[in-house]
mmCIF file of C-alpha atoms in Angstrom:
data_model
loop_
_atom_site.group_PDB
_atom_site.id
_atom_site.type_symbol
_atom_site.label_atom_id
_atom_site.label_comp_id
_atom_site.label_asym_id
_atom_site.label_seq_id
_atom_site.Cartn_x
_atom_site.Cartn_y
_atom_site.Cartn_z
ATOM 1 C CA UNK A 252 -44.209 -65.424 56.103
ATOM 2 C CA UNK A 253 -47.464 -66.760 56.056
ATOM 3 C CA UNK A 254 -47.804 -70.871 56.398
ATOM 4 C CA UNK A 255 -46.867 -71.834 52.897
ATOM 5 C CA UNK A 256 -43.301 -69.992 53.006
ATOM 6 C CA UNK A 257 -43.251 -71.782 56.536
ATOM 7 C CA UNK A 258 -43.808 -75.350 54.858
ATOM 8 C CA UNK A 259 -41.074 -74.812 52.711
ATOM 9 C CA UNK A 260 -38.937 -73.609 55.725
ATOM 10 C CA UNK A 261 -39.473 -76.840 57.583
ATOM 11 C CA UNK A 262 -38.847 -79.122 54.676
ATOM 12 C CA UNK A 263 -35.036 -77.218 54.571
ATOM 13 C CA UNK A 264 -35.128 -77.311 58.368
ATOM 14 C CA UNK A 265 -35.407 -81.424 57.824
ATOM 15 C CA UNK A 266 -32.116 -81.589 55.652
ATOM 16 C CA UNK A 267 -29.553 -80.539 58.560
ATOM 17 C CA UNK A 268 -31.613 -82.338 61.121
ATOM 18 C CA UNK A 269 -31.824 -85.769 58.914
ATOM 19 C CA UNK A 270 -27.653 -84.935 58.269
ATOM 20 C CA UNK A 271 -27.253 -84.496 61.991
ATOM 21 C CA UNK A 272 -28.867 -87.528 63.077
ATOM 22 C CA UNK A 273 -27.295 -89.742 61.131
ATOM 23 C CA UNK A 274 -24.156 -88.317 61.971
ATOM 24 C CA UNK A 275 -24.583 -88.984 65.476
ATOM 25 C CA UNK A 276 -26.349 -92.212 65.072
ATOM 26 C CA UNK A 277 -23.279 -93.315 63.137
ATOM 27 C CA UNK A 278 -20.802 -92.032 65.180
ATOM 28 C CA UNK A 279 -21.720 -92.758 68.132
ATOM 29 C CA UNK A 280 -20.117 -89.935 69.569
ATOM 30 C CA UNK A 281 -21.431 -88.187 72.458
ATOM 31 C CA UNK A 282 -19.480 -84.494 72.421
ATOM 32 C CA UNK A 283 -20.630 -80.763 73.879
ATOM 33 C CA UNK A 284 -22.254 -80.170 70.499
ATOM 34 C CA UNK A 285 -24.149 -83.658 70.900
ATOM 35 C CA UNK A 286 -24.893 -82.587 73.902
ATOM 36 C CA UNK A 287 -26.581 -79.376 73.010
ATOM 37 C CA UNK A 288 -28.459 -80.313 70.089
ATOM 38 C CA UNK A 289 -30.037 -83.321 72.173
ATOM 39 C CA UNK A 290 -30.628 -80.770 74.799
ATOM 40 C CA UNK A 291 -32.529 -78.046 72.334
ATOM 41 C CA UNK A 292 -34.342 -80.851 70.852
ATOM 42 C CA UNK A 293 -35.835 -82.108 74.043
ATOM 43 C CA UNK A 294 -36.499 -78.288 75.278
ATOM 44 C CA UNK A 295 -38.591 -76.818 72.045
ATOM 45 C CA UNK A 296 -39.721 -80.151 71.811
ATOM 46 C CA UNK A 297 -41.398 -81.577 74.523
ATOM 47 C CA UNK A 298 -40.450 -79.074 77.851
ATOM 48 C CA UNK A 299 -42.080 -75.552 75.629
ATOM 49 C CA UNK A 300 -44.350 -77.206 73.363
ATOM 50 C CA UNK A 301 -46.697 -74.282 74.444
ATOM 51 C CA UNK A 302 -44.101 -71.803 72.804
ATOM 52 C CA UNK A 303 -43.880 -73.084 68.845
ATOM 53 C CA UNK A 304 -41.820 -69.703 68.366
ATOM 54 C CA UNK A 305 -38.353 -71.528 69.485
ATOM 55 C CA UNK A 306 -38.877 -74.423 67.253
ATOM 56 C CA UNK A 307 -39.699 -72.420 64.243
ATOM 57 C CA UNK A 308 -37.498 -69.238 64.493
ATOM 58 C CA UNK A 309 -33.936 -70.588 66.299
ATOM 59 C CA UNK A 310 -33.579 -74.539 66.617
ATOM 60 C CA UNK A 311 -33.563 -74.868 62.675
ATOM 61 C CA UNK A 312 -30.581 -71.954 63.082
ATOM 62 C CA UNK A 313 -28.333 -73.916 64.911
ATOM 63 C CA UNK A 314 -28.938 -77.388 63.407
ATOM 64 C CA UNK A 315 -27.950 -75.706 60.009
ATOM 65 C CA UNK A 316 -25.034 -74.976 61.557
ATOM 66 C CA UNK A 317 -24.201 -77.828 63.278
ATOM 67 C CA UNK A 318 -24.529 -79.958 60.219
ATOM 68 C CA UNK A 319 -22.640 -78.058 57.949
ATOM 69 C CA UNK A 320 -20.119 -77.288 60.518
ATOM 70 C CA UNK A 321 -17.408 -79.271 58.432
ATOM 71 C CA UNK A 322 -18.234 -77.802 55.298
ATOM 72 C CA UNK A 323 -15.168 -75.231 54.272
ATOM 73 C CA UNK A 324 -16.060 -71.837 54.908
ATOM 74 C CA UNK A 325 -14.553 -70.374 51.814
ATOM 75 C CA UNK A 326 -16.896 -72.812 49.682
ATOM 76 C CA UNK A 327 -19.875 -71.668 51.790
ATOM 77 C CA UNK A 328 -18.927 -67.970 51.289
ATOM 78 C CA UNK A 329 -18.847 -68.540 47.597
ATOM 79 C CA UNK A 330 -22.501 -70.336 47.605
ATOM 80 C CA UNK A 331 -24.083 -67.924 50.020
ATOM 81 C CA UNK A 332 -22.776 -64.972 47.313
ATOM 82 C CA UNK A 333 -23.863 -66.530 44.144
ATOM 83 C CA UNK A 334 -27.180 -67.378 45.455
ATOM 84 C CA UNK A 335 -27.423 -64.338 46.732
ATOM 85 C CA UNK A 336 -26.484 -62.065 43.812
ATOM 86 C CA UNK A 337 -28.868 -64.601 41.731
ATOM 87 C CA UNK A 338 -31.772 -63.854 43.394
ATOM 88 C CA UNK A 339 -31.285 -60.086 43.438
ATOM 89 C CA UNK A 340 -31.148 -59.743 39.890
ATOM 90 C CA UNK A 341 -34.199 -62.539 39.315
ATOM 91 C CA UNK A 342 -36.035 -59.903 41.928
ATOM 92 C CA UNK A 343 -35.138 -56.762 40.193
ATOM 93 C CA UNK A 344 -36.268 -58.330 36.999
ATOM 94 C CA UNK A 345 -39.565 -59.318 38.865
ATOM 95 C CA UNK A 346 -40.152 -56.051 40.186
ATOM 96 C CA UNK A 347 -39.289 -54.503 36.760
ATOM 97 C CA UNK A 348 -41.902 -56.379 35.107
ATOM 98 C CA UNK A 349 -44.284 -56.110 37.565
ATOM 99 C CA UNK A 350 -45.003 -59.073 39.264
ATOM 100 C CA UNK A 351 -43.263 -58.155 42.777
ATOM 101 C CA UNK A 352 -45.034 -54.669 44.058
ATOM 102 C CA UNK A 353 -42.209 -52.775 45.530
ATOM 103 C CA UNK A 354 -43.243 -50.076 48.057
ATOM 104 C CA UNK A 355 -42.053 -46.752 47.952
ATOM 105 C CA UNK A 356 -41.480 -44.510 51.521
ATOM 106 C CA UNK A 357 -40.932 -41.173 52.654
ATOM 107 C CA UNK A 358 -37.298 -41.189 54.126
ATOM 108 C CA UNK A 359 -37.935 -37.374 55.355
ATOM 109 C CA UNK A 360 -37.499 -37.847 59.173
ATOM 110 C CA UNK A 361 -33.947 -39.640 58.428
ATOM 111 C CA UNK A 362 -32.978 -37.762 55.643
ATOM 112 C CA UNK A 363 -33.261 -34.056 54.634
ATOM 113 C CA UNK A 364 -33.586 -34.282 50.779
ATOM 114 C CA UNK A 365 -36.707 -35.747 51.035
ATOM 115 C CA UNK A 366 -36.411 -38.278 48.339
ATOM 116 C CA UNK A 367 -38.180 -41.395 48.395
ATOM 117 C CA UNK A 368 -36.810 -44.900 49.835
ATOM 118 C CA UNK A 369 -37.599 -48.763 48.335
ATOM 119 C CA UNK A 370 -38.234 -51.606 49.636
ATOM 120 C CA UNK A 371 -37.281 -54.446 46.837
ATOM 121 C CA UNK A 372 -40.384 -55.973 47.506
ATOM 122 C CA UNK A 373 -40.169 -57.136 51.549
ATOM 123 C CA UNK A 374 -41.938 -54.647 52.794
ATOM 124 C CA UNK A 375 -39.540 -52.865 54.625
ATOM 125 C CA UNK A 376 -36.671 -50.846 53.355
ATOM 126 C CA UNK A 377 -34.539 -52.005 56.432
ATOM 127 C CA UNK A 378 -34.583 -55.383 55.191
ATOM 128 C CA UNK A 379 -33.835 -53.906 52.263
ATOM 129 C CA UNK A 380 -30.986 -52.457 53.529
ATOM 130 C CA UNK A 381 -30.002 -55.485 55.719
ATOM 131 C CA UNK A 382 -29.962 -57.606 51.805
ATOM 132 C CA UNK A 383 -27.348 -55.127 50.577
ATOM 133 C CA UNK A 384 -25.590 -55.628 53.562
ATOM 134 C CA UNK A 385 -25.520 -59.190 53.421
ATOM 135 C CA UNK A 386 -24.221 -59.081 50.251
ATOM 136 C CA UNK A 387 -21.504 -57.256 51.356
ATOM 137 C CA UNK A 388 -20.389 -59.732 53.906
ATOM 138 C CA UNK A 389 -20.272 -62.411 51.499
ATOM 139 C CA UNK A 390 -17.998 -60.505 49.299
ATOM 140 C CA UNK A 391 -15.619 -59.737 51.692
ATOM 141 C CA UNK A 392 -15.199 -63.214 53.251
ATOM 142 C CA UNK A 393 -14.910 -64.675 49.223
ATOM 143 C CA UNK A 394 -12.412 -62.038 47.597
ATOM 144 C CA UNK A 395 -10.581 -60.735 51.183
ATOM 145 C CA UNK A 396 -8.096 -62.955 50.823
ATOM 146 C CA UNK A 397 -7.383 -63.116 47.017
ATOM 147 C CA UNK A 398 -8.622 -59.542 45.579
ATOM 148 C CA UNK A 399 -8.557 -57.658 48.861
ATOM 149 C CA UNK A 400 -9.331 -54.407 47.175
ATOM 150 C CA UNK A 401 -11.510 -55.260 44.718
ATOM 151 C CA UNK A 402 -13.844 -56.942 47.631
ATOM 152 C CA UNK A 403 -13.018 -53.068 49.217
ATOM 153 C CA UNK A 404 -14.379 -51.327 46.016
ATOM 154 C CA UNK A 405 -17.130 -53.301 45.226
ATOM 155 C CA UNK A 406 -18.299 -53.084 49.234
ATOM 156 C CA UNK A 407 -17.925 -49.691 49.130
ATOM 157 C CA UNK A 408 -20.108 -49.320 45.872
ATOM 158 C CA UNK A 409 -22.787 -51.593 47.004
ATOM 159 C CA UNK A 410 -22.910 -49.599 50.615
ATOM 160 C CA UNK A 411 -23.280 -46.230 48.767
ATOM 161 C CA UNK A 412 -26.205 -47.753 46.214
ATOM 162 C CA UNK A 413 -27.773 -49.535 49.422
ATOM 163 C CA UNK A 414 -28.505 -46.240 51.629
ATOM 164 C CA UNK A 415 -29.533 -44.150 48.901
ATOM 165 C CA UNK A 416 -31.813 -47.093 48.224
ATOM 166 C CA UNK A 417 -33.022 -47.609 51.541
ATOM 167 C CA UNK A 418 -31.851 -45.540 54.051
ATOM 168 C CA UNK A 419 -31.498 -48.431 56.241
ATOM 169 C CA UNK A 420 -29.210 -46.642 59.252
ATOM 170 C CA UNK A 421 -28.301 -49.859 60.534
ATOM 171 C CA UNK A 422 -26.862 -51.123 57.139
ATOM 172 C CA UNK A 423 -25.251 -47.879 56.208
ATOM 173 C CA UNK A 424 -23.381 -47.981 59.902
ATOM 174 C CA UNK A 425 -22.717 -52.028 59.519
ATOM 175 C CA UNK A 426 -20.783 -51.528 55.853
ATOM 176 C CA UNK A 427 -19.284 -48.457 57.304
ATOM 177 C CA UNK A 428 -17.780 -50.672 60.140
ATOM 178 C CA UNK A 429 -17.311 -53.682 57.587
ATOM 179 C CA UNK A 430 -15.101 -51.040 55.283
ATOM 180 C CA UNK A 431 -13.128 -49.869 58.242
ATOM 181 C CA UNK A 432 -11.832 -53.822 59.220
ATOM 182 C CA UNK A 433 -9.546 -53.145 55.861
ATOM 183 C CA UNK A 434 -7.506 -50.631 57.672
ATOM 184 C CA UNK A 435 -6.945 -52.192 60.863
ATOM 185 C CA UNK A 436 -3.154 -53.131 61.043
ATOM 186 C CA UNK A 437 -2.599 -57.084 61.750
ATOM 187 C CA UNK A 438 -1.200 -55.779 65.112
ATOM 188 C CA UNK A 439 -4.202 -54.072 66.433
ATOM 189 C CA UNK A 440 -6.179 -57.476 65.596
ATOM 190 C CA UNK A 441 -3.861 -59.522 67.907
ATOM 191 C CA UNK A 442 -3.431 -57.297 70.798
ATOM 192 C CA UNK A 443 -7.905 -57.701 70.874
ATOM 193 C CA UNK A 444 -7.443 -61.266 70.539
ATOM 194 C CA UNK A 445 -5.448 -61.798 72.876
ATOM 195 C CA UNK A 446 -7.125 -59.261 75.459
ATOM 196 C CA UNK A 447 -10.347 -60.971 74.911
ATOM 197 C CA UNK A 448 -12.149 -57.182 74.448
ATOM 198 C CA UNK A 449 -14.399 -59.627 71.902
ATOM 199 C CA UNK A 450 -16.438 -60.614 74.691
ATOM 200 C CA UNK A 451 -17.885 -57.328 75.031
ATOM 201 C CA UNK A 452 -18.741 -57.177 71.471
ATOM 202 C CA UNK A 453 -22.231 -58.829 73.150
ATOM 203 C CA UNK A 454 -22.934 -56.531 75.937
ATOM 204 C CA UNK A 455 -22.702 -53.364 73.095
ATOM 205 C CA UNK A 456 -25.722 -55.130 70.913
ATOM 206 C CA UNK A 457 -27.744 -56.078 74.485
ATOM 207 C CA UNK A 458 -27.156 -52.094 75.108
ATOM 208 C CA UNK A 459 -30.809 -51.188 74.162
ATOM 209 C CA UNK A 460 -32.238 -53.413 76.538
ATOM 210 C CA UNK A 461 -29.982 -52.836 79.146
ATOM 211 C CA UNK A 462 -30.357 -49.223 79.516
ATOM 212 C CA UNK A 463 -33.979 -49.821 80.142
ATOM 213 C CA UNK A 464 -33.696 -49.157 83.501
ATOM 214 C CA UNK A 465 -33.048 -45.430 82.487
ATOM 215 C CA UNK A 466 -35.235 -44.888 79.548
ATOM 216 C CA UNK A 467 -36.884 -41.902 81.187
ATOM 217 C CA UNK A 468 -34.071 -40.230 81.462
ATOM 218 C CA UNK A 469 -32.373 -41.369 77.891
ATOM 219 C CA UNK A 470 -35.310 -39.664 75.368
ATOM 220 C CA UNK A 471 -32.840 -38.436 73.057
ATOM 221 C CA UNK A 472 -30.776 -42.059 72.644
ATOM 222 C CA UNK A 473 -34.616 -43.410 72.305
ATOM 223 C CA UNK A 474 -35.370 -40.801 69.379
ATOM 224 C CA UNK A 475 -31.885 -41.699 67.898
ATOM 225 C CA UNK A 476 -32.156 -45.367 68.189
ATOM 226 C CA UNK A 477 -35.937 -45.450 66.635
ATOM 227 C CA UNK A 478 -37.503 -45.989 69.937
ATOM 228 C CA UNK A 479 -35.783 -49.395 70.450
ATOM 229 C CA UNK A 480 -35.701 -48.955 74.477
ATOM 230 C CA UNK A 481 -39.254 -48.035 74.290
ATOM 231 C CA UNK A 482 -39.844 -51.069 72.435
ATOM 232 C CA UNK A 483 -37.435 -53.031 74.979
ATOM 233 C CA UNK A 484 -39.524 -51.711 77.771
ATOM 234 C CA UNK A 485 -42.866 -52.834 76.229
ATOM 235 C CA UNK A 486 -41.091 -56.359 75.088
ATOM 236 C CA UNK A 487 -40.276 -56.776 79.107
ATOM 237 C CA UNK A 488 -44.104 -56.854 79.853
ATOM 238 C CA UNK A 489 -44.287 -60.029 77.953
ATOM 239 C CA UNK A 490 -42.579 -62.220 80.127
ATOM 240 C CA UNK A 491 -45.355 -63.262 82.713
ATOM 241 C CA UNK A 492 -43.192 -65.374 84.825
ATOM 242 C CA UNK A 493 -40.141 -67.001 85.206
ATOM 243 C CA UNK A 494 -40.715 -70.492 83.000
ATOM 244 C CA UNK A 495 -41.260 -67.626 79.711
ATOM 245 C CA UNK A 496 -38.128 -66.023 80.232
ATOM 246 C CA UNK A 497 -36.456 -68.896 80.439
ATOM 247 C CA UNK A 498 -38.631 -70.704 77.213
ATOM 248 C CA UNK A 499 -39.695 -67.381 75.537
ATOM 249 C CA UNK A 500 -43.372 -66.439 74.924
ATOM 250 C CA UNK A 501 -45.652 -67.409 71.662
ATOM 251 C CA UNK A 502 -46.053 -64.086 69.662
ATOM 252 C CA UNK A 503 -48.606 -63.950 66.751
ATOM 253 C CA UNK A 504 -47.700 -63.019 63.343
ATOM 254 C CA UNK A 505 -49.470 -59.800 63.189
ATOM 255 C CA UNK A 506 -48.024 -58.405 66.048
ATOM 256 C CA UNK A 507 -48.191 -54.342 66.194
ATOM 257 C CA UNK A 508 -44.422 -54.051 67.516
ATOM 258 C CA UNK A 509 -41.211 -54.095 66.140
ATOM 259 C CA UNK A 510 -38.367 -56.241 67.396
ATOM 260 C CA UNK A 511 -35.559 -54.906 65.983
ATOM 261 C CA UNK A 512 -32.682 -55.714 68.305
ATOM 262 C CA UNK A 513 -31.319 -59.147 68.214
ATOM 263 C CA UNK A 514 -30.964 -59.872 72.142
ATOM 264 C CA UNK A 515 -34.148 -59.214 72.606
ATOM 265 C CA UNK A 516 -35.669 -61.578 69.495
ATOM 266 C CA UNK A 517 -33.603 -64.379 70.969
ATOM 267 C CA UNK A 518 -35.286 -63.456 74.293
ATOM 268 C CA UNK A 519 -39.038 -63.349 73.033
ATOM 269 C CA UNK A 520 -38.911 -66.336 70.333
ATOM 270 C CA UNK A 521 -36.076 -68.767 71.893
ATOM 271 C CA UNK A 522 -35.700 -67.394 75.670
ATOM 272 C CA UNK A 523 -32.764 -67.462 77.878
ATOM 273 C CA UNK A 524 -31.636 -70.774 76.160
ATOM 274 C CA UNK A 525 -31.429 -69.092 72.599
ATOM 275 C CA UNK A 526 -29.353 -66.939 74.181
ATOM 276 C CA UNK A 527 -27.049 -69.127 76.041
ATOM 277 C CA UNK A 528 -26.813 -70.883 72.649
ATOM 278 C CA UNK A 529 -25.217 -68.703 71.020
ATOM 279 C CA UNK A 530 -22.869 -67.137 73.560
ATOM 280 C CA UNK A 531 -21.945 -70.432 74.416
ATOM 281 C CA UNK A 532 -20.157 -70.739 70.417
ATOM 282 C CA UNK A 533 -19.583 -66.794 70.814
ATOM 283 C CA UNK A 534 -17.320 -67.435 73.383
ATOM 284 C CA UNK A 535 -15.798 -70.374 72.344
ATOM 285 C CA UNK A 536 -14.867 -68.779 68.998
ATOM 286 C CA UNK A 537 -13.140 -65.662 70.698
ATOM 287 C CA UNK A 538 -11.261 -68.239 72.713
ATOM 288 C CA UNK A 539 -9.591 -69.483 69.762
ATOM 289 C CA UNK A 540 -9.977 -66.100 67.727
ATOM 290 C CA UNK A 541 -5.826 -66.174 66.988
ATOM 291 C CA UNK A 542 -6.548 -69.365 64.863
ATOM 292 C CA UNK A 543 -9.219 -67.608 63.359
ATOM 293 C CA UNK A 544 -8.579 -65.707 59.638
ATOM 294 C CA UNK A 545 -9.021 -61.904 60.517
ATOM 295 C CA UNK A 546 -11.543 -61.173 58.218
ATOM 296 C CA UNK A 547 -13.773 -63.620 59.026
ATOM 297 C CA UNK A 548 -13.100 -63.043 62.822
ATOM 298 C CA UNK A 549 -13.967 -58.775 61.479
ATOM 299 C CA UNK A 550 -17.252 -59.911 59.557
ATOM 300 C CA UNK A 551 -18.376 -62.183 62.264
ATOM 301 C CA UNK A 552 -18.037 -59.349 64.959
ATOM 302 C CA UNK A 553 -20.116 -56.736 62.415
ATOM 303 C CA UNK A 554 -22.512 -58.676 61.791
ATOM 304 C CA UNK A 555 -23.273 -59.412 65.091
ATOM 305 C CA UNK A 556 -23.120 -55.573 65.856
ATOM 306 C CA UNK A 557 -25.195 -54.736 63.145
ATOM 307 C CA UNK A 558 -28.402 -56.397 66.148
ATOM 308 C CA UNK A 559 -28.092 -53.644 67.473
ATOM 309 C CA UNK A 560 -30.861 -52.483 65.830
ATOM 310 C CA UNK A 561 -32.111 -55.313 63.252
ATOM 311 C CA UNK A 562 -32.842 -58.985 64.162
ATOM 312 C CA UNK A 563 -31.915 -60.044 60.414
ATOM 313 C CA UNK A 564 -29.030 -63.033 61.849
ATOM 314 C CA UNK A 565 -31.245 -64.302 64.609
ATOM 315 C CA UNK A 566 -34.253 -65.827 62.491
ATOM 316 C CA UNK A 567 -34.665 -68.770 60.493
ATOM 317 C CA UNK A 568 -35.301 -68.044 56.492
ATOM 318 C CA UNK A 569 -34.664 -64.239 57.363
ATOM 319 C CA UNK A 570 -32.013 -62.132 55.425
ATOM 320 C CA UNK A 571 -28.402 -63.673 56.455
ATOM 321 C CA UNK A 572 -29.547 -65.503 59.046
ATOM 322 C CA UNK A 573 -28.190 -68.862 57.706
ATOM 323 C CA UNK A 574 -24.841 -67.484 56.457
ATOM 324 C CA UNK A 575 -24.375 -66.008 59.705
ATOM 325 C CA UNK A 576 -24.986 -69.484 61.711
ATOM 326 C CA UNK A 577 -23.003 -71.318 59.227
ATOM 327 C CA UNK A 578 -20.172 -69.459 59.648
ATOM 328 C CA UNK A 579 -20.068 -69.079 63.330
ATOM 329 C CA UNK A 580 -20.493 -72.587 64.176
ATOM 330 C CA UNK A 581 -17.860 -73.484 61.352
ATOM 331 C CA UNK A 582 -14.855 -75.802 62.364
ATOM 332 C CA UNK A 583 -13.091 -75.080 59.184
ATOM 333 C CA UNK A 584 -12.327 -71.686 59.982
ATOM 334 C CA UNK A 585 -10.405 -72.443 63.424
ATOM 335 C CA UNK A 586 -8.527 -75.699 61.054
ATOM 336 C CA UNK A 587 -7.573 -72.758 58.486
ATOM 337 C CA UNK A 588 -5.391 -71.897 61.967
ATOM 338 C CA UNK A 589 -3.910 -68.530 59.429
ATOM 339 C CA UNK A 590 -4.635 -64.971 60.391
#
């Protein structure tokens, strides 16, 4: 990041948060979403000042949102996918010629071929991995509805390129799960809407940190899941007292641990409240998920799964974090009211 990229952050992070203000100061409208954005403001603001992390990394999240929230979601899917496919091929180019140093990684412990993994220049071949699946999610919500199985093709393409790329588990499994919405029969997808099974969709990313209890006896799960209960366990020593959990602690940028699971970002850099945040518009999107389009109800629910062991949709400026927000706290997807 470093505090240039953050400047630049902040100065987007001012456009939805001038947009909402003005909204509300013309208006004059006090609703639950007033209500919540005065209440975040005042919180990172003035109650954690201590904890910058909240400010920087979630409140800019879900003011995006909220000021775009009557923006259609088709037009948003189309933006999010050209600007996205834009910038891969100006960073391909930029690699090609040299002026963006892309990392190469052994990939042995994940794969047995031993071939070599990249990391398109961020460092990481997750991230990577979580780009290509990005991409994919922006595809599907643009061409579901009007070339289905192109959208299918072009997925499944881009998911094949992206592992042997990267190796990024958590991608591979999140396309995997993304391909498989194509062949669930329209009465499958009512029967969970109207059982409400959604709501556990939650509890499944949250699983890391709430089998910490057990880690000594879950090793094997650890190993498999890249020591993310370990890293759950140590993340749990953070929180000094009550007031942190509740407000999150201040972590510094150089920090030797990874927090790969979404639930428990939200819990370090926003506390409880991040997470109450976004449950809170979880839930009330279930509760109208028969209004909802399938497939964006189906790429909502993957990404969310695909926390489970990257934080990519929970930080501000971070790969698909704003197309996630966007589309979860849309209103124009519960007005499209067709499934």
């Amino acid at each position: 990041m470093g505090l240039p990229v953050f400047i630049f952050l902040a100065l987007l992070f001012f456009i939805p948060f001038a947009l909402l203000v003005l909204e509300f100061v013309l208006n004059l409208k006090f609703s639950v979403g007033t209500f919540l954005f005065l209440t975040l403001i005042v919180f990172y603001l003035f109650i954690s000042p201590v904890n910058v992390n909240g400010f920087q990394f979630f409140l800019p999240l879900f003011c995006a949102g909220l000021a775009f929230r009557y923006v259609d979601y088709k037009y948003i899917s189309k933006a999010f996918l050209i600007t996205q496919m834009a910038c891969l091929t100006i960073r391909f180019y930029l690699i090609n010629i040299g002026l963006i140093v892309e990392k190469k990684f052994g990939a042995a412990w994940k794969v047995e071929d031993g071939r070599s993994v990249y990391d398109l220049g961020y460092g990481n071949a997750n991230s990577a991995g979580m780009i290509f699946f990005f991409l994919c999610c922006m595809i599907h919500c643009y061409w579901y509805n009007s070339k289905k199985w192109l959208s299918f093709v072009l997925i499944l393409f881009i998911s094949y390129f992206a592992y042997y790329y990267t190796v990024s588990r958590t991608a591979s499994f999140s396309c995997l799960l993304l391909l498989l919405t194509y062949f669930i029969p329209k009465k499958v997808y009512v029967l969970v809407a109207k059982k409400r099974i959604l709501l556990l969709v939650p509890l499944i990313v949250a699983l890391p940190l709430l089998l910490v209890p057990f880690s000594s006896n879950l090793v094997f799960l650890d190993k498999f899941l890249s020591n993310r209960i370990y890293y759950m366990l140590y993340m749990l020593t953070l929180f000094q007292d009550s007031f942190s959990l509740i407000t999150g602690v201040f972590i510094e940028e150089n920090n030797n641990f990874p927090i790969d699971n979404v639930f428990s970002y939200l819990l370090v850099y926003g506390g409880i409240m991040a997470v109450f945040i976004f449950y809170f518009f979880y839930v009330s999107i279930v509760w109208k998920s028969q209004k909802i389009p399938f497939y964006i109800l189906a790429v909502l629910m993957v990404i969310i799964l695909s926390g489970i062991g990257e934080s990519s949709w929970a930080v501000f400026g971070r790969l698909g974090s704003s197309f996630f927000w966007l589309i979860l706290l849309n209103k124009t997807i519960i007005l499209a009211n067709r499934c």
